[in-house]
């Protein structure tokens, strides 16, 4: 246990001691249970296996400079999981139950929260699945909600160093009025072929365009996209991207830094007008983008010419991390202290 190499943790599964689980049956949620097992048993006709009744969340806990553990914007994740549940007709997890489960999972695994200054964090993964068996296409009557956690390093191996992205037009991760705005497994399944091809071609991720017209920047793989033009932070307005809690936070921080924020369509050609570009999300934090390659036109958009993150990305990153690690005042009340 004392042999965890915090500095070199990948973003991946890491076995910890406990997870918490809760079952929905006969129209109500039961008590929270603690489990030491990594396995779940379910009916072979469970709707999560056949009809995609599945939603998950991702959030992080950090050890601050003061040694205290903070969870970032947990209630926002709880609300988004409710929207995801509604979107695929699953039983919603009440917000207090979500909070209790997350806190319990973190407290039971406190020794796995990486120490301050190691560049790592505790990733928290809530999961909601339809466990009731059905063969006709209909919502299950039974659900399972669980939370597991594990220490992680940066999502992209580059960390805060700039990454390369590949624009794709031959795949969509979500339809314009589909499930792109909720966090359900099907969106990630739909992104695998394009994502793996991008990796194979030497890119960290693919950059999807809007599914209807293929004119506008949509989702940056498992993260939201943003561009910086002068004093303006610009991020896509789309009916097929996940409303990122990180992005929402960065928009507020940008305003506090005196910047203007625009949520609007971003035509592909506008990429050439940005001073900086980045991807943001819980796992990705801020990943500055150094290059975007359009695989259809072969056009290359270049940022961070000296190989380093630009000044605005750096300032946003420092502010966000500063709040998460208790170095800057949490004026918005974004952190939940784990006591
Ligand atoms: N977009 C997608 C597709 C994601 O999977 C994530 C990660 O949760 C995000 C964006 C970023 O969202 P958040 O900042 O809430 O983690
Ligand atoms: C996150 O940022 O939490 C994500 O969900 C991204 C990915 C691991 C799915």
PDB file of C-alpha atoms and ligand atoms in Angstrom, residues 11 56-59 123 125 155 183 188 222 281-284, ligand 2:
ATOM      1  CA  UNK A  11      -5.595   7.443 -15.649  1.00  0.00           C
ATOM      2  CA  UNK A  56     -22.049   7.269 -15.040  1.00  0.00           C
ATOM      3  CA  UNK A  57     -20.365  10.277 -13.554  1.00  0.00           C
ATOM      4  CA  UNK A  58     -16.801  11.373 -12.990  1.00  0.00           C
ATOM      5  CA  UNK A  59     -15.516  13.714 -10.312  1.00  0.00           C
ATOM      6  CA  UNK A 123     -11.205   9.774  -9.275  1.00  0.00           C
ATOM      7  CA  UNK A 125     -16.963   7.016 -10.485  1.00  0.00           C
ATOM      8  CA  UNK A 155      -6.018  11.556 -18.560  1.00  0.00           C
ATOM      9  CA  UNK A 183     -23.500  10.898 -19.651  1.00  0.00           C
ATOM     10  CA  UNK A 188     -18.661   6.489 -25.421  1.00  0.00           C
ATOM     11  CA  UNK A 222     -14.050  12.873 -23.588  1.00  0.00           C
ATOM     12  CA  UNK A 281     -13.127  18.032 -18.243  1.00  0.00           C
ATOM     13  CA  UNK A 282     -12.769  16.283 -14.901  1.00  0.00           C
ATOM     14  CA  UNK A 283     -10.340  13.730 -16.267  1.00  0.00           C
ATOM     15  CA  UNK A 284      -8.619  16.044 -18.747  1.00  0.00           C
TER      16      UNK A 284
HETATM   17  C1  LIG B   2     -14.383  12.549 -16.974  1.00  0.00           C
HETATM   18  O1  LIG B   2     -13.759  13.547 -17.319  1.00  0.00           O
HETATM   19  O2  LIG B   2     -14.719  12.342 -15.800  1.00  0.00           O
HETATM   20  C2  LIG B   2     -14.786  11.561 -17.948  1.00  0.00           C
HETATM   21  O3  LIG B   2     -15.800  10.992 -17.758  1.00  0.00           O
HETATM   22  C3  LIG B   2     -13.949  11.322 -19.104  1.00  0.00           C
HETATM   23  C4  LIG B   2     -13.760   9.844 -19.409  1.00  0.00           C
HETATM   24  C5  LIG B   2     -12.954   9.120 -18.396  1.00  0.00           C
HETATM   25  C6  LIG B   2     -15.032   9.166 -19.743  1.00  0.00           C
END
